[in-house]
Tab-separated table of N, CA and C in Angstrom:
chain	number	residue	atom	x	y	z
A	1	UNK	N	-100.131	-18.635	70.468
A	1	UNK	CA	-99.306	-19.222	71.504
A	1	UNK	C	-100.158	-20.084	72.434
A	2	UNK	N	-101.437	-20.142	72.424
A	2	UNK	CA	-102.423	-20.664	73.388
A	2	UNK	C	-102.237	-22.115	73.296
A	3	UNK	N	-102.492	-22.166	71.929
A	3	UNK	CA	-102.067	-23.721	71.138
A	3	UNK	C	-100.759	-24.768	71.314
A	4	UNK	N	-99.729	-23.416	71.977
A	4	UNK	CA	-97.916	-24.263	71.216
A	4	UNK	C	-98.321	-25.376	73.108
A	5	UNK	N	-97.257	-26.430	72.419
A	5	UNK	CA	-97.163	-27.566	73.086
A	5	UNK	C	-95.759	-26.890	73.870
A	6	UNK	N	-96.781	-26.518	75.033
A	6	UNK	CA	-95.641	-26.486	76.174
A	6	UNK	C	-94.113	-27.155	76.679
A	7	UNK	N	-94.532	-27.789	76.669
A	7	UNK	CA	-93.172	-29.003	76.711
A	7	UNK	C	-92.381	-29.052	75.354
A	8	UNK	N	-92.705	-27.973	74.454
A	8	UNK	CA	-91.425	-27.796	73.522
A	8	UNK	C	-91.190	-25.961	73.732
A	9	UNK	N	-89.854	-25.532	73.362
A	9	UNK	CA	-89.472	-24.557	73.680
A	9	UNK	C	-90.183	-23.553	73.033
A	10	UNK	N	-90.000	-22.265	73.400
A	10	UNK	CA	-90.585	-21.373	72.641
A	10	UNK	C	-90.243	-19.993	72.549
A	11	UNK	N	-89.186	-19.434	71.316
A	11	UNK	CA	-88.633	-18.262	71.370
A	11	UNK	C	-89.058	-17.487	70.784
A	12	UNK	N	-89.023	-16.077	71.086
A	12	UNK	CA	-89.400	-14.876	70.479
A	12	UNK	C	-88.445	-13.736	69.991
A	13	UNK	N	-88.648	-13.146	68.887
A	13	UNK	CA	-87.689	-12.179	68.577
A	13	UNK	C	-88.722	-11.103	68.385
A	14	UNK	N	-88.407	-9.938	69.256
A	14	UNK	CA	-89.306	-8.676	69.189
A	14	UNK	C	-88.896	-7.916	68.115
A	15	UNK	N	-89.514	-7.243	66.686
A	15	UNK	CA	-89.050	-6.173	66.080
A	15	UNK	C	-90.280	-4.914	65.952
A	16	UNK	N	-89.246	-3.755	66.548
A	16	UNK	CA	-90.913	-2.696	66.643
A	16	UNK	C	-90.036	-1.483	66.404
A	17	UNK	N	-90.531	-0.448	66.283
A	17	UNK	CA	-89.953	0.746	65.897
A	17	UNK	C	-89.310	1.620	67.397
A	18	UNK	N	-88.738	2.300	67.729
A	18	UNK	CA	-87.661	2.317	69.244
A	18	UNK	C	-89.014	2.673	69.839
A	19	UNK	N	-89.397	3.588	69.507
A	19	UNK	CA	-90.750	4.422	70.032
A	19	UNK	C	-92.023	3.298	70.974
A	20	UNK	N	-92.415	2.451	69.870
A	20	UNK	CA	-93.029	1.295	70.341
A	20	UNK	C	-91.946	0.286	71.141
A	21	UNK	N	-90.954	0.143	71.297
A	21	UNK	CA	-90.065	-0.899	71.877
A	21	UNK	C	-90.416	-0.371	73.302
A	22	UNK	N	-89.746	1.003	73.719
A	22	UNK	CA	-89.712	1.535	74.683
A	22	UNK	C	-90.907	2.002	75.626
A	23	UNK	N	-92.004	1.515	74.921
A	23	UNK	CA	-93.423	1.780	75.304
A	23	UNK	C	-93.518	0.939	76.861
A	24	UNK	N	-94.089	1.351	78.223
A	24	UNK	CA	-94.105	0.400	79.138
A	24	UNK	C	-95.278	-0.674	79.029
A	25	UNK	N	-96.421	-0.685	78.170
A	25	UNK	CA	-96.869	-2.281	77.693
A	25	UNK	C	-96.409	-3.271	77.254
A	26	UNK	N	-95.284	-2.833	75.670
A	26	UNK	CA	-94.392	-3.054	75.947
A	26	UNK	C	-93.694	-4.166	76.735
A	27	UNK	N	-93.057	-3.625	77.638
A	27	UNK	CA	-92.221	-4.440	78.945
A	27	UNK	C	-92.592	-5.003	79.459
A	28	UNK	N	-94.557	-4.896	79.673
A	28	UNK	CA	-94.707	-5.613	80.684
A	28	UNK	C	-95.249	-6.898	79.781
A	29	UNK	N	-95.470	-6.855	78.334
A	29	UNK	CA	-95.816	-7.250	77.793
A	29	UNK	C	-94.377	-8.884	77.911
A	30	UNK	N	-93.451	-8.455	77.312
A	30	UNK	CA	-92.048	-9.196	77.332
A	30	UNK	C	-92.186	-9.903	78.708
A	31	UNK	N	-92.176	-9.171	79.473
A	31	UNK	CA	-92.182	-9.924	81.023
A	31	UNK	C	-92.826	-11.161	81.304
A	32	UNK	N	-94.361	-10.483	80.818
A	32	UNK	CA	-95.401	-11.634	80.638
A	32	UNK	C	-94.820	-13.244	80.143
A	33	UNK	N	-94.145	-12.962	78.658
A	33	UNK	CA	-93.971	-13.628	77.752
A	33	UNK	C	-92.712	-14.453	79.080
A	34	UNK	N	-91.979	-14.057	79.036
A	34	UNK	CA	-90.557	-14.719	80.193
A	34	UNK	C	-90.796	-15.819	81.352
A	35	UNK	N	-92.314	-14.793	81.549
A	35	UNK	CA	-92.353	-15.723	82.846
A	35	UNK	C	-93.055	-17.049	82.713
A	36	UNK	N	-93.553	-16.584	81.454
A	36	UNK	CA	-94.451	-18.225	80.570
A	36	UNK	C	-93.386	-19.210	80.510
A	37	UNK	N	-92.066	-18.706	80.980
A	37	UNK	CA	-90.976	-19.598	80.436
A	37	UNK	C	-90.525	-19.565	79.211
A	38	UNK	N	-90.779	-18.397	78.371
A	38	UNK	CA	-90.712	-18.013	76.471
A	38	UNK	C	-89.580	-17.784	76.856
A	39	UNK	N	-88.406	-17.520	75.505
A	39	UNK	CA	-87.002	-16.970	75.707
A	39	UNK	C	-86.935	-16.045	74.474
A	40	UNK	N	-86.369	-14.801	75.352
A	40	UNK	CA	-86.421	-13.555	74.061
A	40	UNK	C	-85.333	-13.688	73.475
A	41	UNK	N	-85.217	-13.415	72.211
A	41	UNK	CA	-83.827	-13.475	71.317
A	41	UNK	C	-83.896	-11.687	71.360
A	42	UNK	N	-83.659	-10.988	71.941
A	42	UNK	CA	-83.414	-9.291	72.404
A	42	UNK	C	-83.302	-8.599	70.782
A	43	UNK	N	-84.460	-7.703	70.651
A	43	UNK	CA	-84.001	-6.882	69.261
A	43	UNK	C	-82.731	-6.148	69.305
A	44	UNK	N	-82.129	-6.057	68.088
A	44	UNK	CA	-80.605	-4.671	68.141
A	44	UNK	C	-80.971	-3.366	67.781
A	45	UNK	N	-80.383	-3.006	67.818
A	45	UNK	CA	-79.678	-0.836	67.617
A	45	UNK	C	-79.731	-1.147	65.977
A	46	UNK	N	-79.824	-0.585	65.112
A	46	UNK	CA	-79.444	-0.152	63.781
A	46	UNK	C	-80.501	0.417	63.249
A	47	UNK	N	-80.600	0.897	62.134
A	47	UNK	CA	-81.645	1.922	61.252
A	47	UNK	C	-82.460	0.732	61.138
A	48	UNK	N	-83.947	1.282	61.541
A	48	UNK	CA	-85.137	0.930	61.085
A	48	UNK	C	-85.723	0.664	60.457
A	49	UNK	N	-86.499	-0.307	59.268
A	49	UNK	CA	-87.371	0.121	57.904
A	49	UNK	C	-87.864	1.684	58.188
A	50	UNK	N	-88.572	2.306	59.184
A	50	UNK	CA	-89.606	3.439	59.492
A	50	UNK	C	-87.958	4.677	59.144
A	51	UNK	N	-86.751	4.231	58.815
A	51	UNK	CA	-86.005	5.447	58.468
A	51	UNK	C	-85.226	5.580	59.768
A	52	UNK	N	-85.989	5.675	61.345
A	52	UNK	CA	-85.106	5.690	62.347
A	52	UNK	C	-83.957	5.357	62.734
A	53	UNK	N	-83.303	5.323	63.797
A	53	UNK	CA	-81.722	4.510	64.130
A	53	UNK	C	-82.368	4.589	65.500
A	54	UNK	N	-82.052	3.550	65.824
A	54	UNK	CA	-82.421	2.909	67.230
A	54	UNK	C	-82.377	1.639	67.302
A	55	UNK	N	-82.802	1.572	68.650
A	55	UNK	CA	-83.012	0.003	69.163
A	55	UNK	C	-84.529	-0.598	68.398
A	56	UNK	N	-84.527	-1.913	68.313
A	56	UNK	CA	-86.087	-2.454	67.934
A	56	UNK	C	-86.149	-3.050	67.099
A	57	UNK	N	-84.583	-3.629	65.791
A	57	UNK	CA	-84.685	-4.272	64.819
A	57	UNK	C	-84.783	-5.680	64.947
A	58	UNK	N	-85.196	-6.675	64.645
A	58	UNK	CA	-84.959	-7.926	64.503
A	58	UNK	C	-83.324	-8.121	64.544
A	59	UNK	N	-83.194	-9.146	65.663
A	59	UNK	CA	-81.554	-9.978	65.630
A	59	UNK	C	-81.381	-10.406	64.292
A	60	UNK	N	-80.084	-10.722	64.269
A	60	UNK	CA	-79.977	-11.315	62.957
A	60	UNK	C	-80.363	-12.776	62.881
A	61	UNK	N	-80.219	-13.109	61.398
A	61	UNK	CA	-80.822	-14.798	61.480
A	61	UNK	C	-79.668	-15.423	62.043
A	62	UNK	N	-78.360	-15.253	62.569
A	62	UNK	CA	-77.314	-16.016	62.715
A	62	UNK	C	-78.023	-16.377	64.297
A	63	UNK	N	-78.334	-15.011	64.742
A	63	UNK	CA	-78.320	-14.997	66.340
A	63	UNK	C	-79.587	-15.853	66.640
A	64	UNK	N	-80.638	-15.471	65.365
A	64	UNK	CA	-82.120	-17.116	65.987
A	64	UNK	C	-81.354	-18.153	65.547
């Protein structure tokens, strides 16, 4: 990200397992990213690759 040409947009889609989502680095991590002016595309709720059900999956491709 050090590299991307500012003056073009720059979105992120978080996917992590709920455990790691909910982590407070984490958040402050996202925050960081926001206030760079980045725009989060917000992970969803559904079963996990790791087997879980929770929050932390990748949006769908409709929603990037």
């Amino acid at each position: 990200i050090r590299a991307w040409d500012r003056s073009k947009p720059l979105l992120f889609c978080p996917a992590m397992n709920t455990a790691m989502w909910e982590h407070p680095i984490t958040a402050q991590q996202v925050d960081q990213l926001k206030a760079f002016g980045y725009v989060e595309i917000p992970c969803v709720a559904k079963k996990l690759v790791c087997g879980d059900e929770g929050l932390g999956a990748m949006a769908e491709v409709g929603t990037i």
